[in-house]
Short mmCIF file of C-alpha atoms in Angstrom, two decimals:
data_model
loop_
_atom_site.label_atom_id
_atom_site.label_comp_id
_atom_site.label_asym_id
_atom_site.label_seq_id
_atom_site.Cartn_x
_atom_site.Cartn_y
_atom_site.Cartn_z
CA UNK A 1 -1.55 16.91 -2.28
CA UNK A 2 0.54 17.73 -5.20
CA UNK A 3 -1.27 19.94 -7.93
CA UNK A 4 -1.01 22.32 -10.71
CA UNK A 5 -3.11 25.18 -11.09
CA UNK A 6 -4.25 25.26 -15.07
CA UNK A 7 -6.77 28.05 -14.96
CA UNK A 8 -5.96 30.31 -18.11
CA UNK A 9 -2.82 28.35 -18.88
CA UNK A 10 -1.73 26.32 -22.10
CA UNK A 11 0.48 23.33 -22.18
CA UNK A 12 3.21 25.30 -24.17
CA UNK A 13 3.53 27.84 -21.16
CA UNK A 14 3.75 25.13 -18.48
CA UNK A 15 6.27 23.12 -20.77
CA UNK A 16 8.46 26.24 -21.18
CA UNK A 17 8.66 26.51 -17.33
CA UNK A 18 10.11 22.91 -16.57
CA UNK A 19 13.85 22.48 -16.35
CA UNK A 20 15.58 21.70 -19.52
CA UNK A 21 16.47 18.16 -18.37
CA UNK A 22 12.52 17.53 -17.96
CA UNK A 23 11.83 18.90 -21.10
CA UNK A 24 14.40 16.67 -22.81
CA UNK A 25 12.71 13.56 -21.11
CA UNK A 26 9.25 14.58 -22.39
CA UNK A 27 10.61 15.09 -25.85
CA UNK A 28 12.20 11.77 -25.95
CA UNK A 29 9.24 10.07 -24.14
CA UNK A 30 6.78 11.17 -26.97
CA UNK A 31 9.24 9.74 -29.61
CA UNK A 32 9.15 6.39 -27.62
CA UNK A 33 5.59 6.14 -26.70
CA UNK A 34 2.01 6.39 -28.27
CA UNK A 35 -0.57 7.82 -25.77
CA UNK A 36 -4.28 7.05 -26.36
CA UNK A 37 -7.56 8.11 -24.85
CA UNK A 38 -10.03 5.15 -24.76
CA UNK A 39 -13.38 6.46 -26.07
CA UNK A 40 -15.55 3.65 -25.77
CA UNK A 41 -16.34 0.44 -24.13
CA UNK A 42 -15.00 -1.49 -27.11
CA UNK A 43 -11.65 0.05 -27.00
CA UNK A 44 -11.64 -0.41 -23.36
CA UNK A 45 -12.40 -4.11 -23.61
CA UNK A 46 -9.56 -4.38 -26.31
CA UNK A 47 -6.88 -3.46 -23.44
CA UNK A 48 -8.98 -4.59 -20.45
CA UNK A 49 -6.93 -7.88 -19.84
CA UNK A 50 -3.30 -6.01 -20.11
CA UNK A 51 -4.55 -3.21 -17.49
CA UNK A 52 -6.26 -5.61 -15.11
CA UNK A 53 -2.72 -7.51 -15.05
CA UNK A 54 -0.84 -4.45 -14.48
CA UNK A 55 -3.16 -3.57 -11.51
CA UNK A 56 -3.02 -6.89 -9.83
CA UNK A 57 0.87 -7.03 -10.35
CA UNK A 58 1.58 -3.53 -9.05
CA UNK A 59 -0.69 -4.20 -5.96
CA UNK A 60 1.40 -7.50 -5.33
CA UNK A 61 4.88 -5.77 -5.88
CA UNK A 62 3.96 -2.66 -3.72
CA UNK A 63 1.57 -3.94 -1.59
CA UNK A 64 -0.58 -1.14 -2.57
CA UNK A 65 -4.24 -0.65 -2.12
CA UNK A 66 -6.02 -1.70 -5.22
CA UNK A 67 -9.85 -0.95 -6.29
CA UNK A 68 -11.65 -3.77 -7.82
CA UNK A 69 -11.15 -3.78 -11.55
CA UNK A 70 -15.27 -4.24 -12.04
CA UNK A 71 -15.49 -0.58 -10.23
CA UNK A 72 -13.08 1.15 -12.67
CA UNK A 73 -14.81 -0.59 -15.58
CA UNK A 74 -18.34 0.69 -14.07
CA UNK A 75 -16.95 4.15 -13.64
CA UNK A 76 -15.38 4.26 -17.34
CA UNK A 77 -18.98 3.05 -18.46
CA UNK A 78 -21.09 5.73 -16.68
CA UNK A 79 -18.55 8.37 -18.16
CA UNK A 80 -17.23 9.19 -14.59
CA UNK A 81 -13.40 8.31 -15.63
CA UNK A 82 -11.33 8.91 -18.71
CA UNK A 83 -8.96 6.00 -19.39
CA UNK A 84 -5.57 6.80 -21.28
CA UNK A 85 -3.05 4.11 -22.22
CA UNK A 86 0.47 4.08 -23.33
CA UNK A 87 1.87 2.08 -25.70
CA UNK A 88 5.21 0.79 -26.94
CA UNK A 89 5.18 -1.60 -29.98
CA UNK A 90 1.42 -2.08 -29.68
CA UNK A 91 1.81 -3.56 -25.83
CA UNK A 92 0.22 -1.30 -23.15
CA UNK A 93 3.09 -0.48 -20.79
CA UNK A 94 1.04 2.01 -18.68
CA UNK A 95 -2.45 3.41 -18.06
CA UNK A 96 -3.92 6.17 -16.27
CA UNK A 97 -7.45 7.07 -15.13
CA UNK A 98 -8.68 10.71 -14.66
CA UNK A 99 -11.78 12.04 -13.13
CA UNK A 100 -14.10 14.14 -15.33
CA UNK A 101 -14.61 16.99 -12.70
CA UNK A 102 -14.31 20.12 -14.32
CA UNK A 103 -12.88 21.98 -11.27
CA UNK A 104 -10.39 19.34 -10.21
CA UNK A 105 -9.25 16.72 -12.31
CA UNK A 106 -7.46 14.10 -10.50
CA UNK A 107 -5.37 10.96 -11.60
CA UNK A 108 -7.83 8.44 -9.91
CA UNK A 109 -5.67 5.32 -10.46
CA UNK A 110 -2.44 4.96 -12.46
CA UNK A 111 -0.02 2.08 -13.15
CA UNK A 112 2.78 0.96 -15.37
CA UNK A 113 4.27 -2.58 -16.14
CA UNK A 114 6.86 -3.37 -13.22
CA UNK A 115 9.23 -4.93 -15.44
CA UNK A 116 9.36 -1.94 -17.59
CA UNK A 117 12.39 0.29 -16.46
CA UNK A 118 11.85 3.40 -18.69
CA UNK A 119 12.33 6.46 -16.90
CA UNK A 120 10.76 8.63 -19.24
CA UNK A 121 7.38 6.93 -19.23
CA UNK A 122 6.02 8.46 -16.11
CA UNK A 123 7.14 12.03 -16.46
CA UNK A 124 5.82 12.04 -20.06
CA UNK A 125 2.42 10.40 -19.38
CA UNK A 126 1.72 12.83 -16.62
CA UNK A 127 2.54 15.39 -18.89
CA UNK A 128 0.07 14.03 -21.53
CA UNK A 129 -2.67 13.83 -18.68
CA UNK A 130 -2.12 17.43 -17.68
CA UNK A 131 -2.43 18.34 -21.26
CA UNK A 132 -5.70 16.34 -21.52
CA UNK A 133 -6.90 18.15 -18.39
CA UNK A 134 -6.23 21.71 -20.00
CA UNK A 135 -8.19 20.53 -23.23
CA UNK A 136 -10.95 19.77 -21.02
CA UNK A 137 -10.91 23.26 -19.24
CA UNK A 138 -10.48 22.07 -16.02
CA UNK A 139 -9.09 24.41 -13.20
CA UNK A 140 -6.91 22.24 -11.02
CA UNK A 141 -4.76 19.04 -12.05
CA UNK A 142 -4.28 17.11 -8.93
CA UNK A 143 -1.31 14.43 -8.88
CA UNK A 144 -2.56 13.09 -5.40
CA UNK A 145 -0.78 12.79 -2.23
CA UNK A 146 2.91 11.45 -2.02
CA UNK A 147 3.93 9.19 0.60
CA UNK A 148 7.46 8.69 -0.36
CA UNK A 149 10.20 11.16 -0.80
CA UNK A 150 11.00 9.85 -4.58
CA UNK A 151 7.37 10.13 -5.76
CA UNK A 152 7.09 13.58 -4.09
CA UNK A 153 10.34 14.67 -6.18
CA UNK A 154 8.95 12.98 -9.32
CA UNK A 155 5.75 15.10 -8.95
CA UNK A 156 7.72 18.56 -8.45
CA UNK A 157 9.37 17.95 -11.58
CA UNK A 158 5.98 19.12 -13.12
CA UNK A 159 6.27 22.29 -11.10
CA UNK A 160 3.46 20.83 -8.98
CA UNK A 161 2.53 22.89 -5.75
CA UNK A 162 2.04 21.49 -2.36
CA UNK A 163 -0.72 21.94 0.09
CA UNK A 164 -2.10 20.19 3.13
CA UNK A 165 -5.40 18.75 3.52
CA UNK A 166 -6.38 19.28 7.09
CA UNK A 167 -9.32 17.57 8.84
CA UNK A 168 -10.60 19.94 11.32
CA UNK A 169 -12.97 18.67 13.82
CA UNK A 170 -15.84 21.33 14.47
CA UNK A 171 -16.11 22.55 18.17
CA UNK A 172 -19.71 24.42 18.79
CA UNK A 173 -19.19 26.71 21.40
CA UNK A 174 -22.93 27.55 21.80
CA UNK A 175 -24.66 25.83 24.84
CA UNK A 176 -27.93 24.30 24.36
CA UNK A 177 -29.59 27.40 26.16
CA UNK A 178 -28.61 29.64 23.08
CA UNK A 179 -30.57 27.51 20.53
CA UNK A 180 -33.76 29.22 19.26
CA UNK A 181 -36.23 27.80 16.48
#
């Protein structure tokens, strides 16, 4: 799992710790794209078809797991997810959904147009989501797991730390004779 500990930190301090090349890409990305938080169902409905199409095409192209779009929509309606979109020339080129947990904000689902080959979009959008998590007073910002080396290197550009989640089977050493009511 890649995560960034954001307790008692601000976005300027995190930005200053990036390599100069990453800072340049993020500045350039903010000039090229407009990032918007969808605040109500009306705004979500306006971009719904474009987001849904992106999820389906990404699923087909990468053979990746794809949640039912109705589930994402219901989570948004019930205020369990925040949705953010990236616009270029009034066209949605990427979206991201963040959980609203105050302890660990996680990118629940993210996608961008497959035919869009802008390298600065991904790093800038993740930085924007990190900034939103800090505004919401979260403690940890989780970028999720990485199954590919290229994705792992991308996440490390945000100075994300790595940790392993280990599922451990608990073995009880007490015998039935030692159990008392």
